[in-house]
């Protein structure tokens, strides 16, 4: 995944520490620090209100409140100075993970609590950054750092928890897999089935959702695996399902959470239409990997639906071209390319030879000569609106044919 200019991927030292090439700008650190007052209390209040296992305090040390406060303090300190030691925090996290086993809290509840902490802190950070007019590049930098830091928090807790003898419930993994399969294949499962599987996961079923297509082998950082985002990264066609739409804040999180690009954000659709939206998102991802469209880190499928339509069946495009281009199809390659390029610009602009010439950097007389040759080969069909539409679509599709993809 590409990062903002001037930033490199956070590396890890021997203690698992996040290493940055240089400290963050002091003014950005102060913006983050200004968001800390009251944040730990807000996070724990949200966790207790949302995760039943945390509704009643267990009284044993270390308390969740202490863990949250120390984590937020270390977060800002490490952002300001990459050399800030984390030994104390890591030991605290290990102690907390071991205690949660004896406190009879499930690993799923722990993950849910961590995701709520992430959501709450990110919401506060976004607010203070917007209020202080922090640039988009710096906001992306903060998001990248927060993802890596949250990974640091999750790993020791889970490691200590599992070492204490409890494993993640397999049935929840199976339920998540079944739910995503039931939403991504036709016929889509009944609402009753979806509600049942979602209930087992504690996932609130939305009215609409957005599929996100990612490359094979992409890693989804645990910190970003928010409780409301479903992930299926195994197999040959990995994807995510985001409830509702994907706004700018969500896009920033996706960009920081996924370690490989490009990532294609699909259309936001009702649940029954997810199979189509996912198929289109995967199609756009294939175009990016083939070099047909610019492979930006995050791509909106909505911006490339025409590209997808025009490139969906290259052999059919070539068959239509042979039937509609008339004598142009049989000309030598160089001459055919020159004439079809002129024809496409003329069809797009439907204007004078002078306008076409300016677009192609040709003398108007050269354009007129080419247009006479085109009319000679294609004939009077150029005067038919339907033929002009078909020719323009075919020529646009040919221009978008992925390199190396067979035309027939």
Short mmCIF file of C-alpha atoms in Angstrom, two decimals:
data_model
loop_
_atom_site.label_atom_id
_atom_site.label_comp_id
_atom_site.label_asym_id
_atom_site.label_seq_id
_atom_site.Cartn_x
_atom_site.Cartn_y
_atom_site.Cartn_z
CA UNK A 1 0.00 0.00 0.00
CA UNK A 2 1.44 3.38 -0.96
CA UNK A 3 2.01 5.84 1.85
CA UNK A 4 2.00 9.64 1.87
CA UNK A 5 5.05 11.25 0.29
CA UNK A 6 8.00 11.39 2.64
CA UNK A 7 6.83 8.49 4.80
CA UNK A 8 8.14 4.95 4.84
CA UNK A 9 6.55 1.77 6.09
CA UNK A 10 6.96 1.50 9.87
CA UNK A 11 9.65 -1.06 10.64
CA UNK A 12 9.83 -3.16 13.78
CA UNK A 13 12.81 -3.52 16.06
CA UNK A 14 13.82 -6.47 18.18
CA UNK A 15 11.21 -5.61 20.84
CA UNK A 16 8.50 -5.22 18.21
CA UNK A 17 8.72 -1.46 18.50
CA UNK A 18 7.45 0.81 15.80
CA UNK A 19 10.43 2.56 14.23
CA UNK A 20 9.95 5.81 12.35
CA UNK A 21 12.60 7.45 10.20
CA UNK A 22 12.17 10.70 12.12
CA UNK A 23 10.03 12.17 14.91
CA UNK A 24 6.65 13.62 14.00
CA UNK A 25 6.34 17.41 13.65
CA UNK A 26 5.92 18.95 17.14
CA UNK A 27 2.80 20.85 16.08
CA UNK A 28 1.12 17.62 14.96
CA UNK A 29 2.07 15.93 18.24
CA UNK A 30 0.48 18.80 20.16
CA UNK A 31 -2.72 18.42 18.16
CA UNK A 32 -2.90 14.74 19.15
CA UNK A 33 -2.04 15.51 22.77
CA UNK A 34 -4.88 18.02 22.91
CA UNK A 35 -7.32 15.19 22.23
CA UNK A 36 -6.21 13.06 25.21
CA UNK A 37 -8.08 14.67 28.14
CA UNK A 38 -11.07 12.52 29.01
CA UNK A 39 -10.44 10.09 26.14
CA UNK A 40 -9.60 7.08 28.33
CA UNK A 41 -12.84 7.51 30.28
CA UNK A 42 -14.80 7.91 27.05
CA UNK A 43 -13.27 4.73 25.62
CA UNK A 44 -13.99 2.61 28.68
CA UNK A 45 -17.54 3.96 28.97
CA UNK A 46 -18.14 2.95 25.34
CA UNK A 47 -16.66 -0.51 25.95
CA UNK A 48 -18.78 -1.14 29.05
CA UNK A 49 -21.91 0.02 27.25
CA UNK A 50 -21.30 -2.17 24.19
CA UNK A 51 -19.50 -5.35 25.29
CA UNK A 52 -21.51 -7.35 27.85
CA UNK A 53 -18.40 -9.05 29.29
CA UNK A 54 -17.09 -5.64 30.36
CA UNK A 55 -20.37 -4.34 31.81
CA UNK A 56 -19.34 -5.50 35.29
CA UNK A 57 -15.85 -4.70 36.56
CA UNK A 58 -13.92 -7.74 37.79
CA UNK A 59 -11.76 -5.78 40.20
CA UNK A 60 -8.51 -7.59 39.42
CA UNK A 61 -5.38 -5.73 38.33
CA UNK A 62 -4.53 -4.37 35.89
CA UNK A 63 -7.86 -2.66 35.28
CA UNK A 64 -9.03 -1.89 31.72
CA UNK A 65 -9.05 1.81 32.64
CA UNK A 66 -5.38 1.72 33.56
CA UNK A 67 -4.50 -0.16 30.37
CA UNK A 68 -6.34 2.40 28.23
CA UNK A 69 -4.74 5.39 29.95
CA UNK A 70 -1.23 3.96 29.65
CA UNK A 71 -1.81 2.98 26.02
CA UNK A 72 -2.98 6.48 25.05
CA UNK A 73 -0.05 8.08 26.89
CA UNK A 74 2.40 5.78 25.10
CA UNK A 75 0.63 6.38 21.79
CA UNK A 76 1.36 10.10 21.78
CA UNK A 77 4.83 9.67 23.30
CA UNK A 78 5.87 7.13 20.66
CA UNK A 79 4.39 9.26 17.86
CA UNK A 80 6.49 12.18 19.09
CA UNK A 81 9.65 10.11 19.58
CA UNK A 82 10.17 6.73 17.89
CA UNK A 83 12.78 5.88 20.53
CA UNK A 84 10.27 6.09 23.39
CA UNK A 85 10.46 2.69 25.18
CA UNK A 86 7.38 0.49 25.34
CA UNK A 87 8.66 -2.08 27.84
CA UNK A 88 6.31 -0.97 30.60
CA UNK A 89 3.27 -0.94 28.33
CA UNK A 90 4.06 -4.35 26.84
CA UNK A 91 4.37 -5.92 30.29
CA UNK A 92 1.09 -4.31 31.31
CA UNK A 93 -0.61 -5.70 28.20
CA UNK A 94 0.71 -9.21 28.88
CA UNK A 95 -0.61 -9.01 32.44
CA UNK A 96 -3.97 -7.82 31.19
CA UNK A 97 -4.23 -10.65 28.64
CA UNK A 98 -3.48 -13.29 31.29
CA UNK A 99 -5.97 -11.77 33.70
CA UNK A 100 -8.78 -11.78 31.13
CA UNK A 101 -8.63 -15.59 30.95
CA UNK A 102 -9.12 -15.96 34.69
CA UNK A 103 -11.82 -13.31 34.52
CA UNK A 104 -13.70 -15.57 32.09
CA UNK A 105 -13.92 -13.00 29.30
CA UNK A 106 -13.92 -14.39 25.78
CA UNK A 107 -11.28 -13.57 23.20
CA UNK A 108 -14.07 -12.29 20.97
CA UNK A 109 -15.04 -9.81 23.70
CA UNK A 110 -11.43 -8.70 23.97
CA UNK A 111 -11.25 -8.07 20.24
CA UNK A 112 -14.57 -6.19 20.35
CA UNK A 113 -13.31 -4.00 23.19
CA UNK A 114 -10.09 -3.22 21.33
CA UNK A 115 -12.01 -2.32 18.17
CA UNK A 116 -14.32 -0.02 20.14
CA UNK A 117 -11.26 1.61 21.68
CA UNK A 118 -9.86 2.09 18.20
CA UNK A 119 -13.12 3.54 16.85
CA UNK A 120 -13.55 5.92 19.77
CA UNK A 121 -9.96 7.15 19.73
CA UNK A 122 -9.96 7.55 15.94
CA UNK A 123 -13.18 9.57 16.10
CA UNK A 124 -11.62 11.90 18.69
CA UNK A 125 -8.37 12.19 16.74
CA UNK A 126 -10.24 12.98 13.52
CA UNK A 127 -12.23 15.68 15.31
CA UNK A 128 -9.18 17.43 16.74
CA UNK A 129 -7.29 17.13 13.45
CA UNK A 130 -10.15 18.66 11.47
CA UNK A 131 -10.59 21.38 14.09
CA UNK A 132 -6.90 22.23 13.83
CA UNK A 133 -6.92 22.09 10.01
CA UNK A 134 -4.46 19.19 9.80
CA UNK A 135 -3.65 18.32 6.16
CA UNK A 136 -4.92 15.16 4.49
CA UNK A 137 -1.35 13.85 4.20
CA UNK A 138 -0.75 14.31 7.92
CA UNK A 139 -4.10 12.70 8.76
CA UNK A 140 -3.09 9.70 6.65
CA UNK A 141 0.23 9.63 8.50
CA UNK A 142 -1.60 9.56 11.83
CA UNK A 143 -3.89 6.78 10.58
CA UNK A 144 -0.91 4.69 9.47
CA UNK A 145 0.80 5.14 12.81
CA UNK A 146 -2.35 4.35 14.78
CA UNK A 147 -2.85 1.11 12.84
CA UNK A 148 0.68 -0.03 13.58
CA UNK A 149 0.40 1.01 17.21
CA UNK A 150 -2.89 -0.83 17.67
CA UNK A 151 -1.22 -3.93 16.24
CA UNK A 152 1.33 -3.53 19.02
CA UNK A 153 -1.46 -3.47 21.60
CA UNK A 154 -3.39 -6.44 20.24
CA UNK A 155 -0.45 -8.82 19.81
CA UNK A 156 0.75 -9.06 23.43
CA UNK A 157 -2.79 -9.24 24.81
CA UNK A 158 -3.79 -12.08 22.50
CA UNK A 159 -0.45 -13.83 22.94
CA UNK A 160 -0.80 -13.80 26.73
CA UNK A 161 -4.44 -14.83 26.54
CA UNK A 162 -3.71 -17.85 24.35
CA UNK A 163 -0.69 -18.80 26.43
CA UNK A 164 -3.01 -18.95 29.39
CA UNK A 165 -4.83 -21.77 27.69
CA UNK A 166 -7.88 -20.38 25.90
CA UNK A 167 -8.35 -20.49 22.13
CA UNK A 168 -10.50 -18.31 19.91
CA UNK A 169 -13.96 -19.87 19.36
CA UNK A 170 -13.88 -21.75 16.06
CA UNK A 171 -17.64 -21.50 15.57
CA UNK A 172 -17.39 -17.71 15.24
CA UNK A 173 -14.80 -18.03 12.49
CA UNK A 174 -17.06 -20.51 10.73
CA UNK A 175 -20.09 -18.24 11.16
CA UNK A 176 -18.22 -15.30 9.68
CA UNK A 177 -17.17 -17.37 6.69
CA UNK A 178 -20.73 -18.60 6.15
CA UNK A 179 -22.18 -15.10 6.46
CA UNK A 180 -19.82 -13.63 3.88
CA UNK A 181 -20.40 -16.52 1.52
CA UNK A 182 -24.17 -16.20 1.90
CA UNK A 183 -24.01 -12.49 1.04
CA UNK A 184 -21.60 -12.78 -1.89
CA UNK A 185 -23.16 -15.61 -3.92
CA UNK A 186 -26.45 -16.02 -5.71
CA UNK A 187 -29.05 -16.74 -4.66
CA UNK A 188 -28.37 -14.51 -1.66
CA UNK A 189 -29.38 -16.17 1.61
CA UNK A 190 -32.70 -15.27 3.19
CA UNK A 191 -32.85 -12.41 5.67
CA UNK A 192 -33.62 -14.95 8.38
CA UNK A 193 -30.37 -16.82 7.66
CA UNK A 194 -28.36 -13.60 7.49
CA UNK A 195 -29.84 -12.38 10.78
CA UNK A 196 -29.07 -15.72 12.44
CA UNK A 197 -25.42 -15.78 11.35
CA UNK A 198 -24.96 -12.09 12.10
CA UNK A 199 -26.46 -12.60 15.55
CA UNK A 200 -23.87 -15.25 16.37
CA UNK A 201 -21.16 -12.74 15.46
CA UNK A 202 -22.76 -9.78 17.18
CA UNK A 203 -22.82 -8.02 13.79
CA UNK A 204 -25.56 -5.46 13.26
CA UNK A 205 -27.13 -6.17 9.86
CA UNK A 206 -27.19 -2.94 7.80
CA UNK A 207 -29.63 -2.01 5.05
CA UNK A 208 -26.75 -1.33 2.66
CA UNK A 209 -23.11 -2.36 2.54
CA UNK A 210 -19.97 -1.82 0.46
CA UNK A 211 -17.82 -4.70 -0.78
CA UNK A 212 -14.09 -4.00 -1.04
CA UNK A 213 -11.93 -6.09 -3.39
CA UNK A 214 -8.29 -6.60 -2.40
CA UNK A 215 -5.32 -8.39 -3.90
CA UNK A 216 -4.50 -11.95 -3.03
CA UNK A 217 -2.06 -12.15 -0.14
CA UNK A 218 -3.12 -8.82 1.35
CA UNK A 219 -2.79 -8.61 5.14
CA UNK A 220 -5.57 -6.96 7.13
CA UNK A 221 -4.05 -5.54 10.28
CA UNK A 222 -5.96 -6.73 13.35
CA UNK A 223 -6.32 -3.20 14.69
CA UNK A 224 -8.35 -2.25 11.64
CA UNK A 225 -10.51 -5.37 11.66
CA UNK A 226 -13.22 -3.32 13.28
CA UNK A 227 -16.14 -5.18 14.75
CA UNK A 228 -18.43 -3.89 12.01
CA UNK A 229 -16.13 -4.85 9.11
CA UNK A 230 -16.20 -8.44 7.88
CA UNK A 231 -13.02 -9.78 6.29
CA UNK A 232 -12.43 -12.84 4.09
CA UNK A 233 -8.78 -12.65 3.09
CA UNK A 234 -8.17 -16.33 2.46
CA UNK A 235 -8.56 -18.01 -0.91
CA UNK A 236 -7.99 -16.62 -4.36
CA UNK A 237 -10.43 -13.68 -4.26
CA UNK A 238 -10.17 -11.92 -0.87
CA UNK A 239 -12.60 -9.17 0.05
CA UNK A 240 -14.04 -7.07 2.86
CA UNK A 241 -17.59 -6.02 3.62
CA UNK A 242 -18.13 -2.58 5.12
CA UNK A 243 -21.60 -1.78 6.48
CA UNK A 244 -23.06 1.33 4.88
CA UNK A 245 -20.96 3.61 2.71
CA UNK A 246 -17.24 4.32 2.71
CA UNK A 247 -16.59 7.97 3.52
CA UNK A 248 -13.26 9.78 3.65
CA UNK A 249 -12.48 8.60 7.19
CA UNK A 250 -13.20 4.99 6.25
CA UNK A 251 -11.03 5.31 3.14
CA UNK A 252 -8.15 6.61 5.26
CA UNK A 253 -8.48 3.63 7.58
CA UNK A 254 -8.63 1.17 4.71
CA UNK A 255 -5.56 2.72 3.16
CA UNK A 256 -3.63 2.33 6.39
CA UNK A 257 -5.04 -1.07 7.36
CA UNK A 258 -4.26 -2.99 4.19
CA UNK A 259 -0.60 -3.63 3.45
CA UNK A 260 -0.93 -4.06 -0.31
CA UNK A 261 -2.66 -2.10 -3.04
CA UNK A 262 -4.51 -1.44 -5.13
CA UNK A 263 -7.75 -1.76 -3.18
CA UNK A 264 -11.08 -1.26 -4.93
CA UNK A 265 -14.00 0.19 -2.97
CA UNK A 266 -17.16 -1.12 -4.59
CA UNK A 267 -20.61 0.40 -4.88
CA UNK A 268 -22.76 0.82 -1.78
CA UNK A 269 -25.81 -1.36 -2.41
CA UNK A 270 -28.62 -3.21 -0.60
CA UNK A 271 -27.51 -6.58 0.77
CA UNK A 272 -29.27 -8.48 -2.01
CA UNK A 273 -27.10 -6.74 -4.62
CA UNK A 274 -23.72 -7.41 -3.01
CA UNK A 275 -22.81 -10.28 -5.40
CA UNK A 276 -22.98 -7.91 -8.39
CA UNK A 277 -21.21 -5.05 -6.61
CA UNK A 278 -18.44 -7.41 -5.50
CA UNK A 279 -18.07 -8.83 -9.02
CA UNK A 280 -17.73 -5.31 -10.42
CA UNK A 281 -15.19 -4.32 -7.76
CA UNK A 282 -13.13 -7.40 -8.59
CA UNK A 283 -13.37 -6.54 -12.28
CA UNK A 284 -12.03 -3.04 -11.65
CA UNK A 285 -9.23 -4.53 -9.54
CA UNK A 286 -8.28 -6.76 -12.47
CA UNK A 287 -8.16 -3.71 -14.76
CA UNK A 288 -5.82 -1.97 -12.32
CA UNK A 289 -3.56 -5.02 -12.12
CA UNK A 290 -3.55 -5.24 -15.94
CA UNK A 291 -2.55 -1.59 -16.24
CA UNK A 292 -5.76 -0.53 -18.00
CA UNK A 293 -6.48 2.05 -15.29
CA UNK A 294 -4.02 3.85 -13.05
CA UNK A 295 -3.42 1.55 -10.05
CA UNK A 296 -3.90 4.06 -7.24
CA UNK A 297 -3.73 2.72 -3.65
CA UNK A 298 -7.50 3.11 -3.26
CA UNK A 299 -9.76 3.02 -6.31
CA UNK A 300 -13.49 3.74 -6.43
CA UNK A 301 -15.29 1.24 -8.63
CA UNK A 302 -17.88 3.92 -9.37
CA UNK A 303 -15.26 5.88 -11.31
CA UNK A 304 -14.51 2.98 -13.67
CA UNK A 305 -17.84 1.34 -14.49
CA UNK A 306 -17.58 2.42 -18.13
CA UNK A 307 -14.07 0.94 -18.36
CA UNK A 308 -15.42 -2.29 -16.91
CA UNK A 309 -18.31 -2.43 -19.36
CA UNK A 310 -16.14 -1.70 -22.37
CA UNK A 311 -13.56 -4.35 -21.49
CA UNK A 312 -15.81 -7.12 -20.23
CA UNK A 313 -15.61 -9.22 -23.44
CA UNK A 314 -12.64 -8.47 -25.74
CA UNK A 315 -13.45 -11.26 -28.25
CA UNK A 316 -16.96 -9.86 -28.68
CA UNK A 317 -15.54 -6.37 -29.18
CA UNK A 318 -13.27 -7.68 -31.94
CA UNK A 319 -16.15 -9.49 -33.62
CA UNK A 320 -18.26 -6.33 -33.61
CA UNK A 321 -15.28 -4.36 -34.94
CA UNK A 322 -14.83 -6.74 -37.85
CA UNK A 323 -18.50 -6.43 -38.74
CA UNK A 324 -18.84 -2.66 -38.30
CA UNK A 325 -15.49 -1.22 -39.40
CA UNK A 326 -15.91 -2.50 -42.93
CA UNK A 327 -12.78 -2.21 -45.04
CA UNK A 328 -10.88 -0.49 -42.20
CA UNK A 329 -10.49 -3.83 -40.45
CA UNK A 330 -8.44 -5.26 -43.32
CA UNK A 331 -5.97 -2.39 -43.75
CA UNK A 332 -2.30 -2.69 -42.73
CA UNK A 333 -1.75 -2.11 -39.00
CA UNK A 334 -0.17 1.33 -39.24
CA UNK A 335 -2.76 2.76 -41.58
CA UNK A 336 -5.63 1.15 -39.67
CA UNK A 337 -4.43 2.64 -36.38
CA UNK A 338 -4.12 6.11 -37.88
CA UNK A 339 -7.59 6.00 -39.41
CA UNK A 340 -9.36 4.47 -36.39
CA UNK A 341 -7.69 7.00 -34.09
CA UNK A 342 -8.99 9.81 -36.29
CA UNK A 343 -12.42 8.18 -36.48
CA UNK A 344 -12.69 7.89 -32.69
CA UNK A 345 -11.79 11.52 -32.08
CA UNK A 346 -14.23 12.62 -34.78
CA UNK A 347 -17.00 10.50 -33.21
CA UNK A 348 -16.22 11.83 -29.72
CA UNK A 349 -16.20 15.46 -30.79
CA UNK A 350 -18.63 15.28 -33.73
CA UNK A 351 -16.97 18.46 -34.91
CA UNK A 352 -14.91 20.02 -37.69
CA UNK A 353 -11.65 18.78 -39.18
CA UNK A 354 -9.92 21.74 -37.55
CA UNK A 355 -11.12 20.67 -34.06
CA UNK A 356 -10.10 17.05 -34.67
CA UNK A 357 -6.72 18.24 -35.96
CA UNK A 358 -6.07 20.26 -32.81
CA UNK A 359 -6.82 17.20 -30.68
CA UNK A 360 -4.51 14.96 -32.74
CA UNK A 361 -1.92 17.64 -33.54
CA UNK A 362 -2.60 17.21 -37.25
CA UNK A 363 -3.18 19.67 -40.08
CA UNK A 364 -6.92 19.97 -40.88
CA UNK A 365 -6.21 18.90 -44.45
CA UNK A 366 -4.69 15.65 -43.17
CA UNK A 367 -7.82 15.06 -41.10
CA UNK A 368 -10.08 15.69 -44.10
CA UNK A 369 -8.07 13.23 -46.18
CA UNK A 370 -8.36 10.58 -43.47
CA UNK A 371 -12.08 11.16 -43.07
CA UNK A 372 -12.58 10.68 -46.81
CA UNK A 373 -10.70 7.37 -46.60
CA UNK A 374 -12.80 6.33 -43.60
CA UNK A 375 -16.04 7.11 -45.39
CA UNK A 376 -14.81 5.19 -48.42
CA UNK A 377 -14.17 2.08 -46.29
CA UNK A 378 -17.18 2.30 -43.95
CA UNK A 379 -19.67 3.81 -46.36
CA UNK A 380 -22.87 5.71 -45.71
CA UNK A 381 -23.40 3.93 -42.40
CA UNK A 382 -21.45 6.76 -40.77
CA UNK A 383 -24.59 8.86 -41.16
CA UNK A 384 -26.57 6.41 -39.00
CA UNK A 385 -26.65 7.41 -35.27
CA UNK A 386 -26.73 3.80 -34.08
CA UNK A 387 -23.69 2.90 -36.18
CA UNK A 388 -21.79 5.90 -34.85
CA UNK A 389 -22.62 4.87 -31.27
CA UNK A 390 -21.47 1.28 -31.89
CA UNK A 391 -18.26 2.40 -33.59
CA UNK A 392 -17.40 4.80 -30.77
CA UNK A 393 -18.04 2.11 -28.13
CA UNK A 394 -15.96 -0.46 -30.02
CA UNK A 395 -13.03 1.89 -30.54
CA UNK A 396 -13.10 3.01 -26.90
CA UNK A 397 -13.14 -0.63 -25.80
CA UNK A 398 -10.19 -1.48 -28.05
CA UNK A 399 -8.23 1.40 -26.56
CA UNK A 400 -8.87 -0.04 -23.09
CA UNK A 401 -8.04 -3.67 -23.92
CA UNK A 402 -5.50 -4.81 -21.30
CA UNK A 403 -2.00 -5.39 -22.69
CA UNK A 404 -1.43 -9.03 -23.46
CA UNK A 405 -5.07 -10.00 -23.20
CA UNK A 406 -6.06 -11.98 -26.28
CA UNK A 407 -8.58 -10.27 -28.48
CA UNK A 408 -10.08 -13.44 -29.78
#
